[in-house]
Coordinates of C-alpha atoms in Angstrom, one line a residue:
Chain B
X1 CA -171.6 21.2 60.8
X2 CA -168.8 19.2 59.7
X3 CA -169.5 17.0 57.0
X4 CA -166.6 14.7 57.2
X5 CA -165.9 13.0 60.3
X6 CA -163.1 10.8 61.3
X7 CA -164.3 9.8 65.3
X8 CA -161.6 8.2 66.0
X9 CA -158.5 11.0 66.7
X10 CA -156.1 7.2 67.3
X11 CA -155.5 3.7 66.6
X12 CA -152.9 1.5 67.5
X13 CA -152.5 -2.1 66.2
X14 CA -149.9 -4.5 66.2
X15 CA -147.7 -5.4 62.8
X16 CA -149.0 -8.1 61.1
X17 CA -152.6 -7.7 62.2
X18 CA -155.5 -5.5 60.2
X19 CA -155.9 -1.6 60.7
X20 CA -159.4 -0.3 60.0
X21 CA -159.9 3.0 59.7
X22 CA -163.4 4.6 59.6
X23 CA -165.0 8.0 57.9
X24 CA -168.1 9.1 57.8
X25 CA -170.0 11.9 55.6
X26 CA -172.9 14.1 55.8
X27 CA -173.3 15.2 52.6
X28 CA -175.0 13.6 50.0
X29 CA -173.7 15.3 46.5
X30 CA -170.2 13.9 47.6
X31 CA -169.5 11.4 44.5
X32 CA -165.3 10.8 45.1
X33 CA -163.3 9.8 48.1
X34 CA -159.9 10.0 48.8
X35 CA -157.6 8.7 51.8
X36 CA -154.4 10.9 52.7
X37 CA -151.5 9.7 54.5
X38 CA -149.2 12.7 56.4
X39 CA -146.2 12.1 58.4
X40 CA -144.6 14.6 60.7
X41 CA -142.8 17.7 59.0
X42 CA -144.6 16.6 55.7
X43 CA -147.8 17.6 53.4
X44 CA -150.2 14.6 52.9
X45 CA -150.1 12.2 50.3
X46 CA -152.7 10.3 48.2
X47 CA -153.3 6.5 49.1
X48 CA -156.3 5.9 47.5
X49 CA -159.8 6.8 46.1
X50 CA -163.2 4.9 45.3
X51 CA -165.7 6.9 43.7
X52 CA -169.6 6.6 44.4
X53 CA -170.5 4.1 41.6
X54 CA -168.0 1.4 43.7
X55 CA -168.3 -0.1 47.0
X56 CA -164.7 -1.1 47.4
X57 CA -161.0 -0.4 45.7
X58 CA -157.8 -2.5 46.3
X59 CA -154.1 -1.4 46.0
X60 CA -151.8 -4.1 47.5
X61 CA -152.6 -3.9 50.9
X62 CA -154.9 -0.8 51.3
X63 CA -158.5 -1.4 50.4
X64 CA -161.2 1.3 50.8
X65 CA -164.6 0.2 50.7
X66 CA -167.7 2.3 50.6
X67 CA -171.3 1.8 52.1
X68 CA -173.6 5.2 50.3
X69 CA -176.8 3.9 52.5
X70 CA -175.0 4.7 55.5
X71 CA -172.5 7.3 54.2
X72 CA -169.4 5.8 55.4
X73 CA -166.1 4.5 54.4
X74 CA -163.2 2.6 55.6
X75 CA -159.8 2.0 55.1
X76 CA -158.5 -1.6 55.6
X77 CA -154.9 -1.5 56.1
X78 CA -153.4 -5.7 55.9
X79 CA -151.1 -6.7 56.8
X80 CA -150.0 -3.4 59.1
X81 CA -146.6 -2.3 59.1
X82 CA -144.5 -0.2 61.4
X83 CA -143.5 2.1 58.5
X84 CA -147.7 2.6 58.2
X85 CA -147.6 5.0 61.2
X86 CA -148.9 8.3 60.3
X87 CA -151.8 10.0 60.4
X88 CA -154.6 9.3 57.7
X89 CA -157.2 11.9 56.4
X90 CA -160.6 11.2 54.8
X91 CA -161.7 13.0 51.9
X92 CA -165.0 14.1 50.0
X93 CA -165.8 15.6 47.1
X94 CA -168.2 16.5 44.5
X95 CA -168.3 16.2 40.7
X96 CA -165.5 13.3 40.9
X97 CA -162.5 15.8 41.4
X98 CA -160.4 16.1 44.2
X99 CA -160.1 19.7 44.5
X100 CA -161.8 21.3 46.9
X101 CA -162.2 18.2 48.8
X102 CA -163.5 18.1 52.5
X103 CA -161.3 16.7 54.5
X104 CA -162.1 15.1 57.8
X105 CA -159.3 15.8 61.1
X106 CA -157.7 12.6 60.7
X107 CA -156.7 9.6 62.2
X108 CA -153.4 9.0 63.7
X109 CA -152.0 5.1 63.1
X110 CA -149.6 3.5 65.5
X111 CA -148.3 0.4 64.3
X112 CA -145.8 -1.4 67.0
X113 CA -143.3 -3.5 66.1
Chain F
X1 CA -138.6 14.4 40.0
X2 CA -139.8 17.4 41.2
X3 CA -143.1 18.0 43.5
X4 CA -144.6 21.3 44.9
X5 CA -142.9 23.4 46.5
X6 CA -143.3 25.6 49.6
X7 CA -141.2 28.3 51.2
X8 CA -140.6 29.3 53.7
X9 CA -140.8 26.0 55.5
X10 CA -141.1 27.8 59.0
X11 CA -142.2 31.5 59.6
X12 CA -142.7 33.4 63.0
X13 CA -143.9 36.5 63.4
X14 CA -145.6 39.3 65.3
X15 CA -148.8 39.9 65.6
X16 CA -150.3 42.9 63.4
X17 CA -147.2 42.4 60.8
X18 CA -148.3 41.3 57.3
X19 CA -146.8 37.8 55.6
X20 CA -146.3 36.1 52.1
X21 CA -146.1 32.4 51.5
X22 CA -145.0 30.9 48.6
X23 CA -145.7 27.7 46.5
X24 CA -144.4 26.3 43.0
X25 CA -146.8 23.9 41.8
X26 CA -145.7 20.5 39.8
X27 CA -145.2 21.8 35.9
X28 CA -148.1 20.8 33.9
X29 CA -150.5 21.3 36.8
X30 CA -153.2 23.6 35.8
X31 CA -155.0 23.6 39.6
X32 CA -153.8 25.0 42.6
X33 CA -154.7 24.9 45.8
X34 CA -154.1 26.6 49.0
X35 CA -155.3 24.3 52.9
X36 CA -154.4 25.3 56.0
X37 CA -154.4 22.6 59.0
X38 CA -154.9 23.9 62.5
X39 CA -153.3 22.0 65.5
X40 CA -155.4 18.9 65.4
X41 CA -158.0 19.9 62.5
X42 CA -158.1 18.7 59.1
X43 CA -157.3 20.2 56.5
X44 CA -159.4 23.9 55.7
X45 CA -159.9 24.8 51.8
X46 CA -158.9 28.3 51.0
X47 CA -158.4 29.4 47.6
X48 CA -158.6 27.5 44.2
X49 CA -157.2 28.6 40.9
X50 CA -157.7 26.9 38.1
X51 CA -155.8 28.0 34.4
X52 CA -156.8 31.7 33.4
X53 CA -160.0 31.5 35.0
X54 CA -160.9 33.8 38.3
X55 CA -159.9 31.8 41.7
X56 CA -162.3 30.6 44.2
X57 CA -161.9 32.5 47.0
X58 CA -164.9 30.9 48.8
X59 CA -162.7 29.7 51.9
X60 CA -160.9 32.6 52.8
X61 CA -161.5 33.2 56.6
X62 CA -161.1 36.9 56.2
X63 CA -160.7 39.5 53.9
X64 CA -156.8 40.0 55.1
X65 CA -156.1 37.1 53.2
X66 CA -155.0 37.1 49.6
X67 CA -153.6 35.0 47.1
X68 CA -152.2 35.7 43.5
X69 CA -151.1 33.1 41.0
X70 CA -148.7 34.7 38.3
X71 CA -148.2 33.7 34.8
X72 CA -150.2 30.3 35.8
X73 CA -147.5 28.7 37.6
X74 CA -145.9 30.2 41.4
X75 CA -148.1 31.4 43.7
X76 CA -148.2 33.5 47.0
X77 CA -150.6 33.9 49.5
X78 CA -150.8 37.0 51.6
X79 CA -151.8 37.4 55.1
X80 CA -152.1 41.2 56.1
X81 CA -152.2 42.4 59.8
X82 CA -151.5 38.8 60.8
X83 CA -153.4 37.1 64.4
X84 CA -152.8 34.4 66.7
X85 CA -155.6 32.5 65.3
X86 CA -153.9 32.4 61.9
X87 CA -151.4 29.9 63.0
X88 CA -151.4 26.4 61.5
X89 CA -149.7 24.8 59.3
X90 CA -150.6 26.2 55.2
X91 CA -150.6 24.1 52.4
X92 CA -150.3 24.2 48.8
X93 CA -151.9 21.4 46.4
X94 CA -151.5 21.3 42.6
X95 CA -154.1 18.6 40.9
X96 CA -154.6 16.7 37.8
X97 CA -158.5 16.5 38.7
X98 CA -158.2 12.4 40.3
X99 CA -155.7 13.7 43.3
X100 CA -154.1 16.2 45.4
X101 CA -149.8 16.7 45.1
X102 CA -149.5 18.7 48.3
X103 CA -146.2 20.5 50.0
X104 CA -144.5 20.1 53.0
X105 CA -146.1 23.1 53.8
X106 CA -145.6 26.3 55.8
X107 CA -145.4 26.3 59.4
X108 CA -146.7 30.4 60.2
X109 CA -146.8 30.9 64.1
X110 CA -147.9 34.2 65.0
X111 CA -146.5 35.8 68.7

């Protein structure tokens, strides 16, 4: 049973306009969230996290916002840019640290000029 | 500055032969992870050490696979008597707890 789930394997959007990316989780005991972003040839980096006692977390133009009730998350990407393209991994883990986090199987962001 | 580091970037090699890959963490980090990523999967925990204390080996697939972190710092994983179905792409994470620093990774296809 996988306990993260990204349903969407692709989105593609057009620059300028908002990217939502969804995630959702089985597991209850998950406290801590993260978002990855991975280009091609490269190991993922962090984006940004919200942990379970927030329902939303802003950096500049990535906001993640959190619903517990229905276990999901989402990533709001505005305004999109080309240079956003990559593919993006959900994250969950327990006890607020990141290790051993579950990841979901991504979803791959095209942004067209 | 420097991040973690994974060699080699790319390995091939035959089925049945045995394989080491190698990671150097970011200095300071006392947690290290190892994830492998399957074509079109996310990412698969596989070992966890953290400090001086004995690793998590809870998501080793099989007992052919082994890792060893020396003198808290570089680390190798081992794959003995390597199959098809051990090829993906293996990462290395070191953590200060709030996120993952991850490689570029190891590419291991297996013929």
């Amino acid at each position: 049973d996988q306990q993260v789930k990204q349903n969407s394997p692709s989105l593609s959007v057009q620059e300028g306009r908002i990217s939502i990316l969804n995630c959702d989780y089985t597991n209850s005991m998950f406290d801590y969230f993260l978002w990855y972003k991975k280009y091609p040839a490269e190991g993922p980096t962090f984006l940004i996290s919200i942990s379970s006692i927030k329902d939303k977390n802003e950096d500049g133009r990535f906001t993640v916002f959190l619903n517990k009730s229905a276990k999901h998350l989402s990533l709001h990407i505005v305004p999109s840019q080309p240079g956003d393209s990559a593919v993006y991994f959900c994250a969950a883990s327990e006890e607020y640290d990141a290790g051993k986090s579950t990841f979901g199987d991504g979803t791959t962001l095209t942004v067209k000029p | 500055g420097a991040g973690v580091s994974q060699s080699p970037s790319n390995k091939v090699t035959e089925k049945g032969k045995d394989v080491e890959l190698r990671c150097d963490p970011i200095s300071g980090h006392t947690a290290l992870y190892w994830y492998r990523q399957s074509l079109g999967q996310g990412l698969e925990f596989l070992i966890y050490f953290q400090g001086n204390s004995a690793p998590d080996k809870s998501g080793l697939p099989s007992d052919r696979f082994s890792a060893e972190r020396t003198g808290g710092s570089v680390s190798t994983l081992t794959i003995q008597r390597t199959q098809q179905e051990d090829s993906a792409v293996y990462f290395c994470a070191s953590s200060v707890r709030t996120d993952l620093h991850f490689g570029n990774g190891t590419r291991l296809t297996v013929t």
